[in-house]
Coordinates of C-alpha atoms (C1' of nucleotides) in Angstrom, one line a residue:
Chain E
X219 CA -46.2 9.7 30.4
X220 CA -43.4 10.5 27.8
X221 CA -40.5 8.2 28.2
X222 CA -37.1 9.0 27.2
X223 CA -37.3 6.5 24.8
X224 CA -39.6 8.6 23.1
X225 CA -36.9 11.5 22.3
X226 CA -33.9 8.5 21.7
X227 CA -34.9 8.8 17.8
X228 CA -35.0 10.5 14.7
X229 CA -35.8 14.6 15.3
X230 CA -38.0 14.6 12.7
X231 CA -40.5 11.7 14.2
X232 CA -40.1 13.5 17.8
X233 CA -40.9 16.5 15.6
X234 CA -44.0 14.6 14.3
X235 CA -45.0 12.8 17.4
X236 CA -44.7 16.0 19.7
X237 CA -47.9 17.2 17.9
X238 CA -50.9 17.2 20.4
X239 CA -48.6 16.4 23.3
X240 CA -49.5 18.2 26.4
X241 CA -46.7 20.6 27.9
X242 CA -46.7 22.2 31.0
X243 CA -44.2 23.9 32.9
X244 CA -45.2 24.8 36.8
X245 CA -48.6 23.9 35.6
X246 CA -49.0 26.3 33.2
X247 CA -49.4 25.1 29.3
X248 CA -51.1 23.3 26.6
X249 CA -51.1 20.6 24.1
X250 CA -48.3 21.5 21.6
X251 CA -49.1 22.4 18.2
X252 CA -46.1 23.3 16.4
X253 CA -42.4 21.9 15.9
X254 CA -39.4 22.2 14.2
X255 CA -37.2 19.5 13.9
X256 CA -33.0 19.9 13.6
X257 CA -30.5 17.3 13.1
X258 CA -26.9 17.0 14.1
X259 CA -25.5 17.0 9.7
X260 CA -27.8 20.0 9.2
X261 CA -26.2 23.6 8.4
X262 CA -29.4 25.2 9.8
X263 CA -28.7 23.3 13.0
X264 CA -27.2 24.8 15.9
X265 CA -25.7 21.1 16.7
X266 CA -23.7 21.2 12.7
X267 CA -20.1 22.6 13.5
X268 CA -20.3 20.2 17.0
X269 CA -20.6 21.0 20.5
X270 CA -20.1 24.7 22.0
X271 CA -20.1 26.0 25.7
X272 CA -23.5 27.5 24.3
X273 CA -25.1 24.4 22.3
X274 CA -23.6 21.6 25.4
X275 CA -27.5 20.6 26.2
X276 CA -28.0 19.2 22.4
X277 CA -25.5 16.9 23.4
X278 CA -27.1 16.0 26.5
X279 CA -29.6 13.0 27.1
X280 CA -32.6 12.8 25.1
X281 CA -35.6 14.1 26.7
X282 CA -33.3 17.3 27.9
X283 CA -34.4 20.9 27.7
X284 CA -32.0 23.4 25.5
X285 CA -32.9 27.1 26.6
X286 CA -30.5 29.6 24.1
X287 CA -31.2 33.2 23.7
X288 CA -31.8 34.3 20.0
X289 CA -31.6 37.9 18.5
X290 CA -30.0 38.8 22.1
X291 CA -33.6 39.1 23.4
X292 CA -35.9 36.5 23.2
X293 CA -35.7 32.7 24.8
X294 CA -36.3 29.6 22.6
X295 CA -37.2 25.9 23.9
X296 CA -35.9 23.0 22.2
X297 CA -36.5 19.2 23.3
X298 CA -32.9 17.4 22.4
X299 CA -33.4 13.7 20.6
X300 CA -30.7 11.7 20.0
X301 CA -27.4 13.7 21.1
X302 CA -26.8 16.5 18.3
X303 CA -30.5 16.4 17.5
X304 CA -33.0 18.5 18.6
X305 CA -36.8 19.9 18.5
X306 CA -37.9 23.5 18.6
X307 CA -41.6 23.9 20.0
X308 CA -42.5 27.0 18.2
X309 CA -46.2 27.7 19.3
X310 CA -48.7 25.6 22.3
X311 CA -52.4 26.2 22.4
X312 CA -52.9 27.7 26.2
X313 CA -55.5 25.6 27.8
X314 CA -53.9 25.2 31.2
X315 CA -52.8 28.8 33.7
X316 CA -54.2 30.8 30.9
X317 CA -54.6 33.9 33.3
X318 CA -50.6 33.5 34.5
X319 CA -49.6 33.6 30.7
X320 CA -51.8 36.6 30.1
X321 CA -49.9 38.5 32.9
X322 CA -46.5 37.3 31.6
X323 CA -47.6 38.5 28.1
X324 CA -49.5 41.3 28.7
X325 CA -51.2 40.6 25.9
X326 CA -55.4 40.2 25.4
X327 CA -55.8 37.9 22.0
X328 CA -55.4 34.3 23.4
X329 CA -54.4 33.1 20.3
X330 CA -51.0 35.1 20.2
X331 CA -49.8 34.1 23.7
X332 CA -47.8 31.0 22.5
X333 CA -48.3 31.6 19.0
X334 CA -44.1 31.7 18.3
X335 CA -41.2 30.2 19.9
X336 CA -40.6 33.8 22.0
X337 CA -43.7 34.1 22.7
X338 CA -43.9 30.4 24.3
X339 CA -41.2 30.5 26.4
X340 CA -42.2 34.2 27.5
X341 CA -45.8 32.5 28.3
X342 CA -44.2 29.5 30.1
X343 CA -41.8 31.7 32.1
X344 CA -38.9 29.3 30.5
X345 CA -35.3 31.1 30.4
X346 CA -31.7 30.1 30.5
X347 CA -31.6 28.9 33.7
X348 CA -33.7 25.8 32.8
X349 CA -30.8 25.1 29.4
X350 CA -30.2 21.6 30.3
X351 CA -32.9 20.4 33.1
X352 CA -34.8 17.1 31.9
X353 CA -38.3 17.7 30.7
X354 CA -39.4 14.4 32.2
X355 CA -38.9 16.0 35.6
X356 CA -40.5 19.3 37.2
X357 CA -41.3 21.7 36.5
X358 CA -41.9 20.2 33.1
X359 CA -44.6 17.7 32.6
X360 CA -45.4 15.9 28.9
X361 CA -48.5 14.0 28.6
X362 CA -50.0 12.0 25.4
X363 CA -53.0 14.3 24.4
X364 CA -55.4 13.7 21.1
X365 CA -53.5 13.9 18.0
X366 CA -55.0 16.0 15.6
X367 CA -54.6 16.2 11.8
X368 CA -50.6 16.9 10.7
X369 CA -49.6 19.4 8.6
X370 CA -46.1 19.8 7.1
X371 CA -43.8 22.4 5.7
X372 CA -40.5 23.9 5.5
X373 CA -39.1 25.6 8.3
X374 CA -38.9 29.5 9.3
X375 CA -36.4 32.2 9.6
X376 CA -33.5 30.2 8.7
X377 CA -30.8 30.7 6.2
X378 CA -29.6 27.6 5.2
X379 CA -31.5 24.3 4.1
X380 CA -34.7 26.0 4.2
X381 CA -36.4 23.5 2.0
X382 CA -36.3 20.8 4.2
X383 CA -39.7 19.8 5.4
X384 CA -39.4 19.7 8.6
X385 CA -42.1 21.9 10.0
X386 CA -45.1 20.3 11.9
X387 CA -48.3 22.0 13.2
X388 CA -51.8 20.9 14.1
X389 CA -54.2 21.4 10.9
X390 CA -56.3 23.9 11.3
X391 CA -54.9 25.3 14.7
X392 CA -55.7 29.3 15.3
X393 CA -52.6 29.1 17.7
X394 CA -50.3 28.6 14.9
X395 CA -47.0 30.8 14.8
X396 CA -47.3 31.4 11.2
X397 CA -49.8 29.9 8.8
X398 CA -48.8 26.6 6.6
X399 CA -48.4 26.9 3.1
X400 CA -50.9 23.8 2.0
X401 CA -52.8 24.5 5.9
Chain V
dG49 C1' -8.7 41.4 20.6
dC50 C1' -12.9 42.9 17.0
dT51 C1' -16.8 42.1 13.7
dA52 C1' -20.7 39.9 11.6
dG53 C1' -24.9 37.5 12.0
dG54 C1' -28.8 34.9 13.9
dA55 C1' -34.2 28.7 14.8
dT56 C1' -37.6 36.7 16.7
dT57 C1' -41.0 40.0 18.1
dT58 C1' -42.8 44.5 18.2
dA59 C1' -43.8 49.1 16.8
dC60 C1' -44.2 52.3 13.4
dT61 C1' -45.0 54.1 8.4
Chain I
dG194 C1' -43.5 46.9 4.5
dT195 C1' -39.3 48.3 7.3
dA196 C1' -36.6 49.0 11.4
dA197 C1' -35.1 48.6 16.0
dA198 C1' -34.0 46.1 20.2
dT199 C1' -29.8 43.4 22.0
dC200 C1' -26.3 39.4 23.2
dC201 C1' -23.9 35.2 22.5
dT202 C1' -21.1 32.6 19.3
dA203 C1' -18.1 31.8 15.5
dG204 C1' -14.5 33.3 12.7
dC205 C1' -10.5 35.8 11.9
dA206 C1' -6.5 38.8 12.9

DNA sequence: GCTAGGATTTACT
DNA sequence: GTAAATCCTAGCA
């Protein structure tokens, strides 16, 4: 099992390390193959002008679950690190509740249930009301899985310090959010 | 109090 | 390729 001890370090490691790890939530998931990684003294973080009513679960224990809602619609899941720190999962490959996912999504191409950090959190039925729960307790579950072959590269749809590399995703993955430069 | 903008996805041209 | 959907937060008056 993942320990807190795991997320008590650098984001970018976690970032690194979260690659192939299994996630479920209620049962349904998958191993994870892509992060993002954000750091408390980063401009791009939502952790860098210090802690808000909405940001309060980046601040929280590592291994804790921050839930905020972006563009006013969609949900996205972050694993917090060290306390400012955080990890965005931005795309799982479904292997487990696949047929729960499908009727969440409403969606027929596998490969675009989890492929995005909306799209995960729509597939895993996470929302706000889980900003804040540990994800070493249910309904979460994190299990070591086989870790495949890393690839890195800057991070999407931000604004500022977009040339930091910390972007992680399974080479060679077809459940990819978006496809890696070098990948 | 009001306004601008964002770690996105989808549908349409 | 471009636009729309939609809401919370920060920043400023």
């Amino acid at each position: 099992m993942i320990s807190r001890e795991f997320f008590d370090r650098d984001p970018v490691e976690v970032a690194r390390d979260l690659i192939g790890v299994e996630l479920t939530v209620g049962g349904v998931g998958g191993p994870i193959v892509e992060t993002e990684a954000y750091d408390r003294d980063d401009p791009a973080s939502h952790s860098y002008r210090g802690p808000t009513r909405r940001n309060a679960a980046m601040f929280a224990a590592p291994g804790t679950a921050y839930v905020y809602r972006s563009y006013g619609l969609h949900w996205c899941l972050n694993a917090v690190c060290r306390p400012g720190s955080a990890v965005l999962l931005r795309a799982i490959e479904p292997r487990h509740g696949v047929e729960e996912m499908v009727a969440r999504r409403g969606v027929v191409a596998e490969r675009l249930l989890c492929a995005g950090p909306g799209r995960l959190t729509e597939a895993l039925a996470v929302d706000g009301t889980l900003d804040g729960m540990s994800l070493l307790a249910e309904p979460f579950r994190l299990c070591p899985g086989i870790r495949p072959d890393l690839v890195i590269g800057p991070r999407i749809g931000i604004s500022r310090a977009t040339e930091r590399p910390w972007r992680f995703g399974a080479a060679c993955s077809p459940f990819l959010s978006r496809p890696f430069r070098a990948g």
